[in-house]
Tab-separated table of C-alpha atoms in Angstrom:
chain	number	residue	atom	x	y	z
A	388	MET	CA	5.827	41.246	-22.088
A	389	ILE	CA	7.151	44.329	-20.345
A	390	PRO	CA	8.143	47.248	-22.586
A	391	SER	CA	11.851	47.998	-22.296
A	392	ASP	CA	11.391	51.625	-21.216
A	393	SER	CA	8.922	50.913	-18.397
A	394	VAL	CA	9.435	50.489	-14.637
A	395	VAL	CA	8.120	47.543	-12.578
A	396	MET	CA	7.050	48.561	-9.073
A	397	THR	CA	7.236	46.000	-6.291
A	398	SER	CA	8.330	45.723	-2.702
A	399	VAL	CA	11.431	44.103	-1.234
A	400	ASP	CA	9.152	41.797	0.708
A	401	GLU	CA	7.495	40.630	-2.457
A	402	VAL	CA	10.814	39.862	-4.128
A	403	LEU	CA	12.208	38.054	-1.093
A	404	SER	CA	9.034	36.068	-0.674
A	405	TRP	CA	9.052	35.180	-4.345
A	406	GLY	CA	12.581	33.898	-4.042
A	407	ARG	CA	11.918	31.944	-0.882
A	408	ARG	CA	8.719	30.249	-1.927
A	409	ASN	CA	10.013	29.208	-5.308
A	410	SER	CA	13.263	27.795	-4.023
A	411	LEU	CA	12.345	25.623	-1.068
A	412	TRP	CA	15.107	23.242	-0.099
A	413	PRO	CA	13.642	20.306	1.806
A	414	LEU	CA	15.602	18.294	4.307
A	415	THR	CA	16.225	14.688	3.270
A	416	PHE	CA	14.361	13.256	6.174
A	417	GLY	CA	12.302	10.113	5.984
A	418	LEU	CA	11.088	8.270	9.064
A	419	ALA	CA	8.833	5.526	7.757
A	420	CYS	CA	6.750	4.447	4.762
A	421	CYS	CA	5.682	8.038	3.981
A	422	ALA	CA	9.294	8.626	2.994
A	423	ILE	CA	8.808	6.248	0.060
A	424	GLU	CA	5.992	8.477	-1.211
A	425	MET	CA	8.177	11.528	-0.609
A	426	MET	CA	10.943	9.945	-2.694
A	427	ALA	CA	8.413	9.156	-5.415
A	428	THR	CA	7.294	12.774	-5.314
A	429	GLY	CA	10.857	13.898	-5.814
A	430	ALA	CA	11.515	11.405	-8.596
A	431	SER	CA	10.744	11.759	-12.278
A	432	ASP	CA	7.104	10.615	-12.291
A	433	TYR	CA	5.844	13.420	-10.072
A	434	ASP	CA	8.856	15.729	-10.204
A	435	LEU	CA	8.648	18.032	-7.202
A	436	GLU	CA	11.282	20.191	-8.930
A	437	ARG	CA	8.591	21.569	-11.259
A	438	PHE	CA	7.239	23.623	-8.370
A	439	GLY	CA	10.571	24.886	-7.152
A	440	CYS	CA	10.916	22.512	-4.269
A	441	GLY	CA	13.179	19.697	-5.255
A	442	VAL	CA	16.674	20.236	-3.929
A	443	PHE	CA	16.703	17.704	-1.106
A	444	ARG	CA	19.591	18.538	1.201
A	445	ALA	CA	21.327	16.034	3.427
A	446	THR	CA	22.069	18.591	6.120
A	447	PRO	CA	19.672	20.813	8.067
A	448	ARG	CA	22.110	23.733	7.728
A	449	GLN	CA	21.229	24.066	4.055
A	450	ALA	CA	17.525	23.291	4.248
A	451	ASP	CA	14.557	25.553	4.910
A	452	LEU	CA	11.708	23.034	4.676
A	453	MET	CA	11.340	19.972	6.851
A	454	ILE	CA	8.971	17.304	5.539
A	455	VAL	CA	8.281	15.066	8.522
A	456	ALA	CA	7.500	11.927	6.542
A	457	GLY	CA	6.595	9.087	8.840
A	458	THR	CA	6.050	7.867	12.372
A	459	VAL	CA	7.601	10.090	15.018
A	460	THR	CA	8.754	7.783	17.786
A	461	LEU	CA	9.602	9.205	21.172
A	462	LYS	CA	13.166	8.061	20.611
A	463	MET	CA	13.339	10.102	17.390
A	464	ALA	CA	11.442	13.132	18.678
A	465	SER	CA	14.394	14.787	20.373
A	466	ARG	CA	16.478	14.311	17.197
A	467	ILE	CA	13.727	15.957	15.150
A	468	ARG	CA	13.714	18.921	17.489
A	469	THR	CA	17.528	19.163	17.169
A	470	LEU	CA	17.354	19.011	13.380
A	471	TYR	CA	14.651	21.668	13.363
A	472	GLU	CA	16.740	23.949	15.524
A	473	GLN	CA	19.739	23.435	13.248
A	474	MET	CA	17.839	24.712	10.214
A	475	PRO	CA	18.445	28.400	9.468
A	476	GLU	CA	15.555	30.869	9.563
A	477	PRO	CA	13.195	31.245	7.835
A	478	LYS	CA	12.037	27.644	7.990
A	479	TRP	CA	8.839	25.713	7.471
A	480	VAL	CA	7.521	22.293	8.411
A	481	ILE	CA	5.173	19.997	6.513
A	482	SER	CA	3.732	17.167	8.580
A	483	MET	CA	3.221	14.337	6.108
A	484	GLY	CA	0.868	11.472	6.882
A	485	SER	CA	-1.407	10.456	9.727
A	486	CYS	CA	1.432	9.342	12.002
A	487	SER	CA	3.160	12.664	12.225
A	488	ASN	CA	-0.182	14.508	12.223
A	489	LYS	CA	-1.710	12.760	15.223
A	490	GLY	CA	-0.054	9.418	15.865
A	491	GLY	CA	-1.728	7.544	13.005
A	492	PRO	CA	-2.543	3.891	13.725
A	493	TYR	CA	-0.605	4.212	16.996
A	494	TRP	CA	-2.873	6.933	18.363
A	495	HIS	CA	-4.499	4.708	20.983
A	496	GLU	CA	-2.142	1.953	22.104
A	497	GLY	CA	1.213	3.194	20.882
A	498	TYR	CA	3.380	3.633	23.932
A	499	HIS	CA	6.360	4.665	21.807
A	500	VAL	CA	4.854	7.166	19.338
A	501	LEU	CA	4.612	10.902	19.750
A	502	LYS	CA	0.962	11.802	19.119
A	503	GLY	CA	1.621	14.507	16.584
A	504	VAL	CA	4.874	16.162	15.576
A	505	ASP	CA	3.271	19.510	16.416
A	506	ARG	CA	3.996	18.702	20.047
A	507	ILE	CA	7.668	19.439	19.423
A	508	VAL	CA	7.914	21.635	16.288
A	509	PRO	CA	5.481	24.174	14.777
A	510	VAL	CA	3.772	22.762	11.705
A	511	ASP	CA	2.720	24.864	8.700
A	512	VAL	CA	0.859	22.332	6.567
A	513	TYR	CA	-0.657	19.006	7.562
A	514	VAL	CA	-0.969	16.346	4.867
A	515	PRO	CA	-3.578	13.653	5.574
A	516	GLY	CA	-3.222	10.119	4.295
A	517	CYS	CA	-1.617	6.840	5.203
A	518	PRO	CA	0.569	7.366	3.322
A	519	PRO	CA	-0.505	10.396	1.276
A	520	ARG	CA	-0.203	10.020	-2.468
A	521	PRO	CA	2.467	12.130	-4.185
A	522	GLU	CA	-0.199	14.453	-5.600
A	523	THR	CA	-1.214	15.265	-2.033
A	524	LEU	CA	2.325	16.246	-1.121
A	525	LEU	CA	2.514	18.414	-4.243
A	526	GLU	CA	-0.684	20.109	-3.139
A	527	ALA	CA	0.805	20.648	0.313
A	528	VAL	CA	3.901	22.247	-1.158
A	529	MET	CA	1.767	24.584	-3.239
A	530	MET	CA	-0.309	25.436	-0.169
A	531	LEU	CA	2.885	26.214	1.703
A	532	GLN	CA	4.051	28.472	-1.119
A	533	LYS	CA	0.745	30.291	-0.980
A	534	LYS	CA	1.108	30.617	2.765
A	535	ILE	CA	4.624	32.048	2.461
A	536	ARG	CA	3.409	34.627	-0.047
A	537	VAL	CA	0.532	35.786	2.150
A	538	GLN	CA	2.505	35.608	5.354
A	539	GLU	CA	5.534	37.550	4.180
A	540	SER	CA	3.702	40.255	2.306
A	541	SER	CA	1.454	40.863	5.311
A	542	MET	CA	4.102	40.659	8.024
A	543	GLY	CA	6.880	42.704	6.456
A	544	LEU	CA	10.523	42.102	5.643
A	545	LEU	CA	11.274	40.092	8.740
A	546	GLY	CA	7.861	38.495	8.803
A	547	SER	CA	9.038	34.965	8.723
A	548	LEU	CA	11.582	35.676	11.438
A	549	ARG	CA	8.769	36.871	13.650
A	550	LYS	CA	6.841	33.673	13.095
A	551	PRO	CA	6.178	32.188	16.559
A	552	ALA	CA	8.406	29.196	17.106
B	290	MET	CA	11.644	-36.162	10.169
B	291	THR	CA	8.313	-35.668	11.901
B	292	PHE	CA	7.649	-33.820	15.124
B	293	GLU	CA	7.171	-37.115	16.972
B	294	GLU	CA	10.553	-38.408	15.793
B	295	ILE	CA	12.253	-35.223	16.956
B	296	HIS	CA	10.471	-35.496	20.274
B	297	GLN	CA	11.516	-39.119	20.777
B	298	LYS	CA	15.111	-38.385	19.833
B	299	LEU	CA	15.328	-35.518	22.295
B	300	VAL	CA	13.645	-37.517	25.062
B	301	ALA	CA	16.119	-40.372	24.516
B	302	LYS	CA	19.048	-37.993	24.724
B	303	PHE	CA	17.754	-35.608	27.430
B	304	PRO	CA	15.171	-37.467	29.538
B	305	GLN	CA	15.141	-34.814	32.251
B	306	ALA	CA	15.105	-31.798	29.905
B	307	VAL	CA	11.987	-32.443	27.823
B	308	GLN	CA	8.970	-31.569	29.908
B	309	GLY	CA	6.332	-32.499	27.388
B	310	ILE	CA	4.455	-31.397	24.312
B	311	GLU	CA	2.358	-28.271	24.156
B	312	GLU	CA	-0.589	-28.127	21.774
B	313	THR	CA	-0.014	-24.863	19.957
B	314	ALA	CA	-1.264	-23.792	16.550
B	315	PRO	CA	-0.410	-24.547	13.806
B	316	GLU	CA	2.291	-26.913	15.075
B	317	LYS	CA	3.022	-28.437	18.436
B	318	SER	CA	5.759	-27.114	20.686
B	319	LEU	CA	8.251	-28.847	22.910
B	320	LYS	CA	8.492	-27.710	26.508
B	321	ILE	CA	12.116	-27.711	27.600
B	322	HIS	CA	13.499	-27.192	31.072
B	323	PRO	CA	15.313	-23.822	31.101
B	324	GLU	CA	18.491	-25.244	32.616
B	325	HIS	CA	19.035	-27.585	29.677
B	326	ILE	CA	18.050	-25.360	26.785
B	327	VAL	CA	21.594	-24.635	25.558
B	328	ALA	CA	22.548	-28.322	25.677
B	329	VAL	CA	19.386	-29.290	23.788
B	330	ILE	CA	19.878	-26.672	21.112
B	331	ARG	CA	23.565	-27.542	20.738
B	332	PHE	CA	22.557	-31.174	20.205
B	333	MET	CA	19.916	-30.163	17.648
B	334	LYS	CA	22.417	-27.943	15.857
B	335	GLU	CA	25.324	-30.375	15.777
B	336	GLU	CA	23.642	-33.777	15.569
B	337	MET	CA	20.193	-33.208	14.088
B	338	GLN	CA	20.916	-30.699	11.310
B	339	PHE	CA	18.827	-27.912	12.834
B	340	GLU	CA	21.455	-25.359	11.914
B	341	THR	CA	19.362	-22.178	11.854
B	342	LEU	CA	17.867	-20.187	14.665
B	343	GLY	CA	14.773	-18.907	12.909
B	344	ASP	CA	13.415	-16.845	15.742
B	345	LEU	CA	13.769	-16.211	19.418
B	346	CYS	CA	11.167	-14.249	21.264
B	347	GLY	CA	9.750	-13.622	24.676
B	348	LEU	CA	6.176	-14.189	25.801
B	349	ASP	CA	4.273	-13.074	28.843
B	350	TYR	CA	1.612	-15.161	30.599
B	351	PRO	CA	0.263	-13.157	33.523
B	352	ALA	CA	-2.380	-15.827	34.263
B	353	LEU	CA	0.080	-18.672	34.927
B	354	PRO	CA	2.081	-16.523	35.939
B	355	ALA	CA	5.153	-17.047	33.781
B	356	SER	CA	7.521	-15.527	31.310
B	357	CYS	CA	8.461	-17.692	28.391
B	358	VAL	CA	11.176	-17.808	25.758
B	359	ALA	CA	10.323	-19.471	22.448
B	360	TYR	CA	13.023	-20.755	20.132
B	361	HIS	CA	12.264	-21.629	16.513
B	362	MET	CA	14.820	-24.109	15.248
B	363	GLN	CA	14.905	-24.528	11.478
B	364	SER	CA	16.376	-27.291	9.405
B	365	TYR	CA	16.860	-26.924	5.683
B	366	ALA	CA	17.838	-30.602	5.418
B	367	HIS	CA	14.608	-31.800	7.023
B	368	LYS	CA	12.466	-28.871	5.791
B	369	LYS	CA	11.184	-28.566	9.328
B	370	VAL	CA	10.691	-25.933	11.997
B	371	VAL	CA	10.475	-26.911	15.651
B	372	ARG	CA	9.426	-24.566	18.408
B	373	LEU	CA	10.987	-25.009	21.839
B	374	LYS	CA	9.458	-23.192	24.795
B	375	CYS	CA	11.072	-22.488	28.144
B	376	TYR	CA	8.867	-21.348	31.000
B	377	LEU	CA	10.466	-19.047	33.543
B	378	PRO	CA	9.234	-17.320	36.673
B	379	ARG	CA	7.480	-14.093	35.742
B	380	GLU	CA	9.496	-11.855	38.045
B	381	GLY	CA	13.242	-11.771	37.577
B	382	ALA	CA	13.265	-14.270	34.721
B	383	SER	CA	16.709	-15.278	33.518
B	384	ILE	CA	17.997	-17.953	31.182
B	385	GLU	CA	21.297	-18.947	29.586
B	386	SER	CA	22.186	-16.993	26.455
B	387	LEU	CA	22.376	-18.674	23.064
B	388	THR	CA	24.994	-16.285	21.684
B	389	SER	CA	27.711	-18.927	22.079
B	390	LEU	CA	25.876	-21.054	19.503
B	391	PHE	CA	24.193	-18.517	17.232
B	392	LYS	CA	25.341	-14.960	16.546
B	393	ALA	CA	21.788	-14.280	15.404
B	394	ALA	CA	20.660	-14.711	19.000
B	395	ASN	CA	22.416	-11.506	20.032
B	396	TRP	CA	19.834	-8.980	18.851
B	397	LEU	CA	16.881	-11.333	19.371
B	398	GLU	CA	17.788	-11.750	23.013
B	399	ARG	CA	18.267	-8.024	23.379
B	400	GLU	CA	14.757	-7.560	22.006
B	401	ALA	CA	13.308	-10.102	24.419
B	402	PHE	CA	15.112	-8.301	27.238
B	403	ASP	CA	13.883	-4.905	26.063
B	404	MET	CA	10.253	-5.941	25.640
B	405	PHE	CA	9.815	-8.481	28.469
B	406	GLY	CA	12.676	-7.945	30.906
B	407	ILE	CA	14.011	-11.485	30.523
B	408	ARG	CA	17.720	-11.554	31.382
B	409	PHE	CA	20.075	-13.700	29.314
B	410	ASN	CA	23.103	-14.856	31.287
B	411	GLY	CA	26.340	-14.746	29.327
B	412	HIS	CA	25.067	-12.292	26.716
B	413	PRO	CA	27.955	-10.035	25.637
B	414	GLU	CA	25.959	-6.805	25.520
B	415	LEU	CA	22.553	-7.079	27.127
B	416	ARG	CA	21.035	-3.634	26.757
B	417	ARG	CA	17.901	-2.204	25.169
B	418	ILE	CA	17.683	-2.462	21.386
B	419	LEU	CA	14.422	-0.729	20.375
B	420	CYS	CA	13.397	1.513	23.236
B	421	PRO	CA	15.628	4.407	24.268
B	422	GLU	CA	18.327	3.635	26.805
B	423	ASP	CA	16.575	5.605	29.541
B	424	TRP	CA	13.171	3.972	29.006
B	425	VAL	CA	11.417	2.700	32.117
B	426	GLY	CA	9.688	-0.672	32.076
B	427	HIS	CA	9.250	-3.418	29.505
B	428	PRO	CA	6.445	-2.462	27.107
B	429	LEU	CA	5.156	-5.852	25.912
B	430	ARG	CA	4.446	-7.144	29.392
B	431	LYS	CA	0.699	-7.349	29.831
B	432	ASP	CA	0.712	-5.234	32.983
B	433	TYR	CA	2.721	-2.432	31.388
B	434	GLN	CA	1.372	1.067	31.997
B	435	THR	CA	2.048	3.686	29.331
B	436	PRO	CA	3.924	6.573	30.953
B	437	ASP	CA	2.301	10.003	30.995
B	438	TYR	CA	5.517	11.744	30.028
B	439	TYR	CA	8.781	10.796	28.418
B	440	ASN	CA	11.572	13.394	28.565
B	441	GLY	CA	8.989	16.132	29.051
B	442	MET	CA	6.920	15.026	26.043
B	443	PRO	CA	3.340	13.935	26.750
B	444	VAL	CA	2.751	10.376	25.605
B	445	PRO	CA	-1.045	9.739	25.648
B	446	LEU	CA	-3.194	11.262	22.917
B	447	TYR	CA	-5.891	12.982	24.993
B	448	PHE	CA	-3.662	14.543	27.522
B	449	ASP	CA	-3.394	18.222	26.729
B	450	ASN	CA	-6.792	19.212	28.111
B	451	GLN	CA	-6.761	17.017	31.189
B	452	ASP	CA	-5.655	17.890	34.677
B	453	GLU	CA	-3.272	15.696	36.598
B	454	SER	CA	-5.944	13.817	38.521
B	455	THR	CA	-7.193	12.125	35.355
B	456	ALA	CA	-3.852	11.831	33.567
B	457	GLY	CA	-3.540	8.118	34.267
B	458	ASN	CA	-6.861	7.456	32.543
B	459	ALA	CA	-5.838	9.230	29.371
B	460	LYS	CA	-6.337	6.162	27.179
B	461	THR	CA	-10.125	6.178	26.941
């Protein structure tokens, strides 16, 4: 409880970062079976909204978090890159599941699978699992929030804009 | 209706089309001459109550060498599935399309074309269905080589740290 006649000192960075990390808007973007777990994470049982990350948007123009949930085929890869470029800055990417991390079960013989979504977009948090359980995705979101806090307070007001793309 | 009865009926109707029985698991297959496949399937559909095309797929036999198209004809009346196989030359394989009889054949034939390069004459829209339009080659052929790059994206897993001389051996 803050006394009414006191002053709270903070920085603009801190306030911006607080707003960004607690209001992540993910892109509605499921590619394969991991998307089912992502939907479960957003639904009432696991309730991603509790952590300020539940407003799934159907357009990349309104989203600032891309959860790559599923197998990235070569056919889809160029679309993913387009969607990523359509998202406004600052933006973050969670790679969910073995497929988008490193090709998953298609790592050896899959002629049609991109061996890791980090070959086309920069990834902030990798989530292992096939598919990962919803708790794992919640953990990843909290790790991302921690990362945004550290990153923005250490890199300044435009820190996230200077993030290498 | 047993497999033998179906075989005898088809042999009686199309003596030159039925090339024999192939011992496949779990059920036997009928080898049909590719030129007569549409006539045989039309007869099965209209006269023998095999009204459903359960599956249509391509196969590749590099040892024979041959390409093959397998048709799974289903009958709910007889509770029976019969597999018909048509052997084609491995290079430049083509066969009459079934789309005039079954609309379900449309996408199945496109898949067989995409994966094995088998051409279906008379198909209304024979283009790739799973691979991208600009894909090179037919991936389920046994001699298919995974490309090193597709649209500038590296395809093999262990590729980043290798120079070009070993790029073709990336799958180790």
